Amino acid sequence: GEDVEQSLFLSVREGDSSVINCTYTDSSSTYLYWYKQEPGAGLQLLTYIFSNMDMKQDQRLTVLLNKKDKHLSLRIADTQTGDSAIYFCAEGLYGNKLVFGAGTILRVKS
Amino acid sequence: GAGVSQSPRYKVTKRGQDVALRCDPISGHVSLYWYRQALGQGPEFLTYFNYEAQQDKSGLPNDRFSAERPEGSISTLTIQRTEQRDSAMYRCASSPLGGTHQETQYFGPGTRLLVL
């Protein structure tokens, strides 16, 4: 079955790194995504990784993929108060259907 | 407009009433998706279209829910005889190329539905 799991809450200090973890179940996923949701706003695509990659870096964001363990992580370097939001991991399935986790609330303390 | 738009942004209705939620995708995007997001959860797939054809409606919870996209652009999600459990954020997304390969989906701001 399809299932994506994430830890519910993460609190970090401004300037530290944040690491948000995710596990998924469907090995046929070809893309895995990270979305950001701020209050009153839509879901914003942050980054994605193709399943044959194990790392992708995009400015302050680093995505690590362990396909064997079906584990995905998002690292945010030099976390800022503006990074406070809910972060969703999603796996892309056949037919372009996305399956989302429940989201991780990131709180950044100044 | 540049992004996906949805209307209304908020809808309060009484149990038993029908509601229609509208999505206007990014111009030229082939695929359009509907998701439902309960409080404290991630979005859950409902249905999607390529052009005007409904490709997958496996996520629609029951026959009170239907969706259409008659001209391959704007889509309407209709919920008949609403129930309190239908209260949620309804999100629409679009993607440019369609087909079965994966591509980035761009989400709208959502419609928050409250059924009293």
Short mmCIF file of C-alpha atoms in Angstrom, two decimals:
data_model
loop_
_atom_site.label_atom_id
_atom_site.label_comp_id
_atom_site.label_asym_id
_atom_site.label_seq_id
_atom_site.Cartn_x
_atom_site.Cartn_y
_atom_site.Cartn_z
CA GLY A 1 0.00 0.00 0.00
CA GLU A 2 0.91 3.63 -0.20
CA ASP A 3 2.02 5.31 3.00
CA VAL A 4 4.28 8.23 3.76
CA GLU A 5 5.31 8.97 7.32
CA GLN A 6 6.98 12.00 8.86
CA SER A 7 7.81 13.18 12.34
CA LEU A 8 5.25 15.72 13.52
CA PHE A 9 7.32 18.52 14.98
CA LEU A 10 10.83 19.98 14.89
CA SER A 11 12.14 22.96 16.79
CA VAL A 12 15.51 24.56 16.00
CA ARG A 13 17.35 27.76 16.78
CA GLU A 14 17.88 30.38 14.11
CA GLY A 15 21.14 29.72 12.27
CA ASP A 16 21.19 25.99 13.04
CA SER A 17 20.52 23.27 10.47
CA SER A 18 17.15 21.55 10.33
CA VAL A 19 16.71 17.95 9.22
CA ILE A 20 13.22 16.68 8.41
CA ASN A 21 12.84 12.96 7.82
CA CYS A 22 10.34 10.95 5.82
CA THR A 23 9.76 7.29 5.00
CA TYR A 24 7.69 5.96 2.14
CA THR A 25 6.51 2.54 1.08
CA ASP A 26 6.03 2.40 -2.67
CA SER A 27 9.27 1.37 -4.35
CA SER A 28 7.86 2.27 -7.77
CA SER A 29 7.95 5.99 -6.95
CA THR A 30 10.08 7.75 -9.52
CA TYR A 31 10.09 11.20 -7.95
CA LEU A 32 9.97 12.30 -4.33
CA TYR A 33 9.01 15.84 -3.39
CA TRP A 34 9.22 18.33 -0.57
CA TYR A 35 6.48 20.95 -0.31
CA LYS A 36 6.23 23.88 2.11
CA GLN A 37 2.95 25.21 3.49
CA GLU A 38 2.73 28.57 5.20
CA PRO A 39 -0.42 29.82 6.97
CA GLY A 40 -3.05 30.96 4.49
CA ALA A 41 -0.93 30.03 1.51
CA GLY A 42 -0.94 27.20 -1.00
CA LEU A 43 1.55 24.39 -1.12
CA GLN A 44 4.86 25.59 -2.48
CA LEU A 45 7.17 23.11 -4.17
CA LEU A 46 10.59 23.35 -2.55
CA THR A 47 12.53 20.67 -4.32
CA TYR A 48 12.31 17.15 -5.67
CA ILE A 49 14.64 14.25 -6.32
CA PHE A 50 14.56 11.54 -8.94
CA SER A 51 14.65 8.06 -7.49
CA ASN A 52 17.93 7.10 -9.15
CA MET A 53 19.73 9.91 -7.32
CA ASP A 54 20.92 9.79 -3.75
CA MET A 55 21.52 13.47 -3.15
CA LYS A 56 20.42 16.81 -4.53
CA GLN A 57 21.54 20.23 -3.36
CA ASP A 58 19.73 23.47 -4.07
CA GLN A 59 21.13 26.51 -2.26
CA ARG A 60 20.34 25.99 1.45
CA LEU A 61 18.42 22.79 0.78
CA THR A 62 19.93 19.30 0.62
CA VAL A 63 17.83 16.25 -0.11
CA LEU A 64 19.16 12.79 0.73
CA LEU A 65 17.51 9.64 -0.57
CA ASN A 66 18.18 6.12 0.68
CA LYS A 67 16.18 4.04 -1.74
CA LYS A 68 17.02 0.75 -0.07
CA ASP A 69 15.50 1.93 3.22
CA LYS A 70 12.88 4.12 1.47
CA HIS A 71 14.06 7.07 3.55
CA LEU A 72 14.11 10.69 2.43
CA SER A 73 15.42 13.68 4.32
CA LEU A 74 15.44 17.44 3.81
CA ARG A 75 18.23 19.46 5.36
CA ILE A 76 17.86 23.23 5.61
CA ALA A 77 21.14 24.98 6.32
CA ASP A 78 21.27 28.23 8.33
CA THR A 79 17.58 27.99 9.22
CA GLN A 80 15.80 31.34 9.39
CA THR A 81 12.56 32.40 11.08
CA GLY A 82 11.00 32.63 7.61
CA ASP A 83 11.52 28.89 7.27
CA SER A 84 8.90 28.26 9.96
CA ALA A 85 6.15 26.34 8.19
CA ILE A 86 4.75 22.85 7.66
CA TYR A 87 6.87 20.66 5.39
CA PHE A 88 5.29 17.83 3.44
CA CYS A 89 7.06 14.89 1.91
CA ALA A 90 5.29 13.32 -1.08
CA GLU A 91 5.92 10.38 -3.34
CA GLY A 92 4.91 10.50 -6.98
CA LEU A 93 3.16 7.40 -8.24
CA TYR A 94 2.17 6.15 -11.66
CA GLY A 95 -0.28 8.53 -13.28
CA ASN A 96 1.23 11.51 -11.53
CA LYS A 97 -0.74 10.92 -8.35
CA LEU A 98 0.98 12.32 -5.26
CA VAL A 99 0.80 10.65 -1.86
CA PHE A 100 1.63 13.04 0.98
CA GLY A 101 2.78 12.57 4.52
CA ALA A 102 0.96 14.32 7.37
CA GLY A 103 3.54 17.10 7.48
CA THR A 104 6.27 18.21 9.87
CA ILE A 105 5.82 21.50 11.71
CA LEU A 106 9.12 23.36 11.76
CA ARG A 107 9.45 26.01 14.42
CA VAL A 108 12.47 28.31 14.32
CA LYS A 109 13.34 30.13 17.51
CA SER A 110 15.18 33.43 17.28
CA GLY B 1 -2.91 35.18 -13.72
CA ALA B 2 0.37 33.45 -13.09
CA GLY B 3 -0.76 30.76 -10.68
CA VAL B 4 -3.59 28.36 -9.94
CA SER B 5 -6.63 30.15 -8.54
CA GLN B 6 -9.53 28.71 -6.61
CA SER B 7 -12.88 30.12 -5.58
CA PRO B 8 -14.39 30.66 -3.22
CA ARG B 9 -11.55 30.78 -0.71
CA TYR B 10 -13.95 30.03 2.13
CA LYS B 11 -17.34 28.36 2.03
CA VAL B 12 -19.69 27.80 4.94
CA THR B 13 -22.74 25.70 4.22
CA LYS B 14 -25.42 23.80 6.04
CA ARG B 15 -25.54 20.06 6.08
CA GLY B 16 -27.53 18.71 3.16
CA GLN B 17 -26.72 21.57 0.79
CA ASP B 18 -24.78 21.12 -2.44
CA VAL B 19 -21.54 23.04 -2.99
CA ALA B 20 -19.47 23.71 -6.10
CA LEU B 21 -15.78 24.53 -5.83
CA ARG B 22 -13.97 26.07 -8.75
CA CYS B 23 -10.39 25.74 -9.94
CA ASP B 24 -8.72 27.80 -12.63
CA PRO B 25 -5.39 26.16 -13.55
CA ILE B 26 -2.29 27.78 -14.93
CA SER B 27 -3.00 28.72 -18.54
CA GLY B 28 -2.09 25.95 -20.94
CA HIS B 29 -1.60 23.26 -18.32
CA VAL B 30 -2.87 19.92 -19.50
CA SER B 31 -3.39 18.18 -16.17
CA LEU B 32 -5.57 19.26 -13.27
CA TYR B 33 -5.78 17.56 -9.88
CA TRP B 34 -8.06 17.77 -6.88
CA TYR B 35 -6.91 16.95 -3.37
CA ARG B 36 -8.60 17.15 0.02
CA GLN B 37 -6.69 18.08 3.15
CA ALA B 38 -8.14 17.47 6.59
CA LEU B 39 -6.85 19.48 9.52
CA GLY B 40 -3.46 18.20 10.64
CA GLN B 41 -3.06 15.92 7.64
CA GLY B 42 -1.42 16.05 4.26
CA PRO B 43 -3.40 16.42 1.04
CA GLU B 44 -5.19 13.31 -0.15
CA PHE B 45 -5.71 12.66 -3.85
CA LEU B 46 -9.29 12.80 -5.13
CA THR B 47 -9.22 12.86 -8.94
CA TYR B 48 -7.38 14.21 -11.95
CA PHE B 49 -7.95 15.24 -15.55
CA ASN B 50 -5.90 15.40 -18.70
CA TYR B 51 -7.59 18.06 -20.81
CA GLU B 52 -11.32 17.37 -20.34
CA ALA B 53 -10.95 13.65 -19.72
CA GLN B 54 -11.15 12.40 -16.15
CA GLN B 55 -8.26 9.95 -15.91
CA ASP B 56 -8.54 8.73 -12.35
CA LYS B 57 -11.34 9.22 -9.84
CA SER B 58 -10.27 6.52 -7.45
CA GLY B 59 -9.85 9.00 -4.59
CA LEU B 60 -13.39 10.34 -4.61
CA PRO B 61 -14.80 9.10 -1.29
CA ASN B 62 -18.35 8.32 -2.48
CA ASP B 63 -20.89 9.16 -5.17
CA ARG B 64 -21.77 12.50 -3.59
CA PHE B 65 -18.49 13.80 -4.98
CA SER B 66 -18.05 14.54 -8.67
CA ALA B 67 -15.79 16.66 -10.80
CA GLU B 68 -15.80 17.96 -14.32
CA ARG B 69 -13.58 19.93 -16.65
CA PRO B 70 -15.79 20.33 -19.74
CA GLU B 71 -13.51 22.53 -21.86
CA GLY B 72 -10.19 21.29 -20.60
CA SER B 73 -9.47 24.39 -18.54
CA ILE B 74 -11.57 25.37 -15.51
CA SER B 75 -12.75 22.53 -13.29
CA THR B 76 -15.57 22.25 -10.79
CA LEU B 77 -15.66 19.85 -7.85
CA THR B 78 -19.24 19.32 -6.68
CA ILE B 79 -20.27 17.84 -3.37
CA GLN B 80 -23.94 16.95 -3.09
CA ARG B 81 -25.87 16.68 0.16
CA THR B 82 -22.89 17.84 2.20
CA GLU B 83 -22.10 16.23 5.53
CA GLN B 84 -20.05 17.57 8.43
CA ARG B 85 -17.27 15.09 7.65
CA ASP B 86 -16.80 16.84 4.27
CA SER B 87 -15.33 19.86 6.09
CA ALA B 88 -11.74 20.25 4.91
CA MET B 89 -9.43 22.28 2.70
CA TYR B 90 -9.92 21.37 -0.96
CA ARG B 91 -6.82 21.96 -3.05
CA CYS B 92 -6.41 22.09 -6.78
CA ALA B 93 -3.16 21.68 -8.69
CA SER B 94 -2.13 21.72 -12.32
CA SER B 95 0.83 20.45 -14.30
CA PRO B 96 1.93 21.33 -17.80
CA LEU B 97 2.27 18.18 -19.88
CA GLY B 98 -0.10 15.51 -18.68
CA GLY B 99 0.40 11.85 -19.40
CA THR B 100 1.53 9.17 -17.00
CA HIS B 101 5.03 10.42 -16.38
CA GLN B 102 5.63 12.44 -13.27
CA GLU B 103 5.97 16.16 -13.35
CA THR B 104 5.73 19.05 -10.94
CA GLN B 105 2.28 19.97 -9.70
CA TYR B 106 1.55 23.61 -8.87
CA PHE B 107 -1.00 24.13 -6.15
CA GLY B 108 -3.60 26.81 -5.64
CA PRO B 109 -4.44 28.45 -2.29
CA GLY B 110 -7.33 26.07 -1.62
CA THR B 111 -10.98 26.41 -0.65
CA ARG B 112 -11.74 25.90 3.02
CA LEU B 113 -15.15 24.24 3.34
CA LEU B 114 -17.04 24.18 6.61
CA VAL B 115 -20.26 22.19 6.82
CA LEU B 116 -22.41 23.09 9.81
#
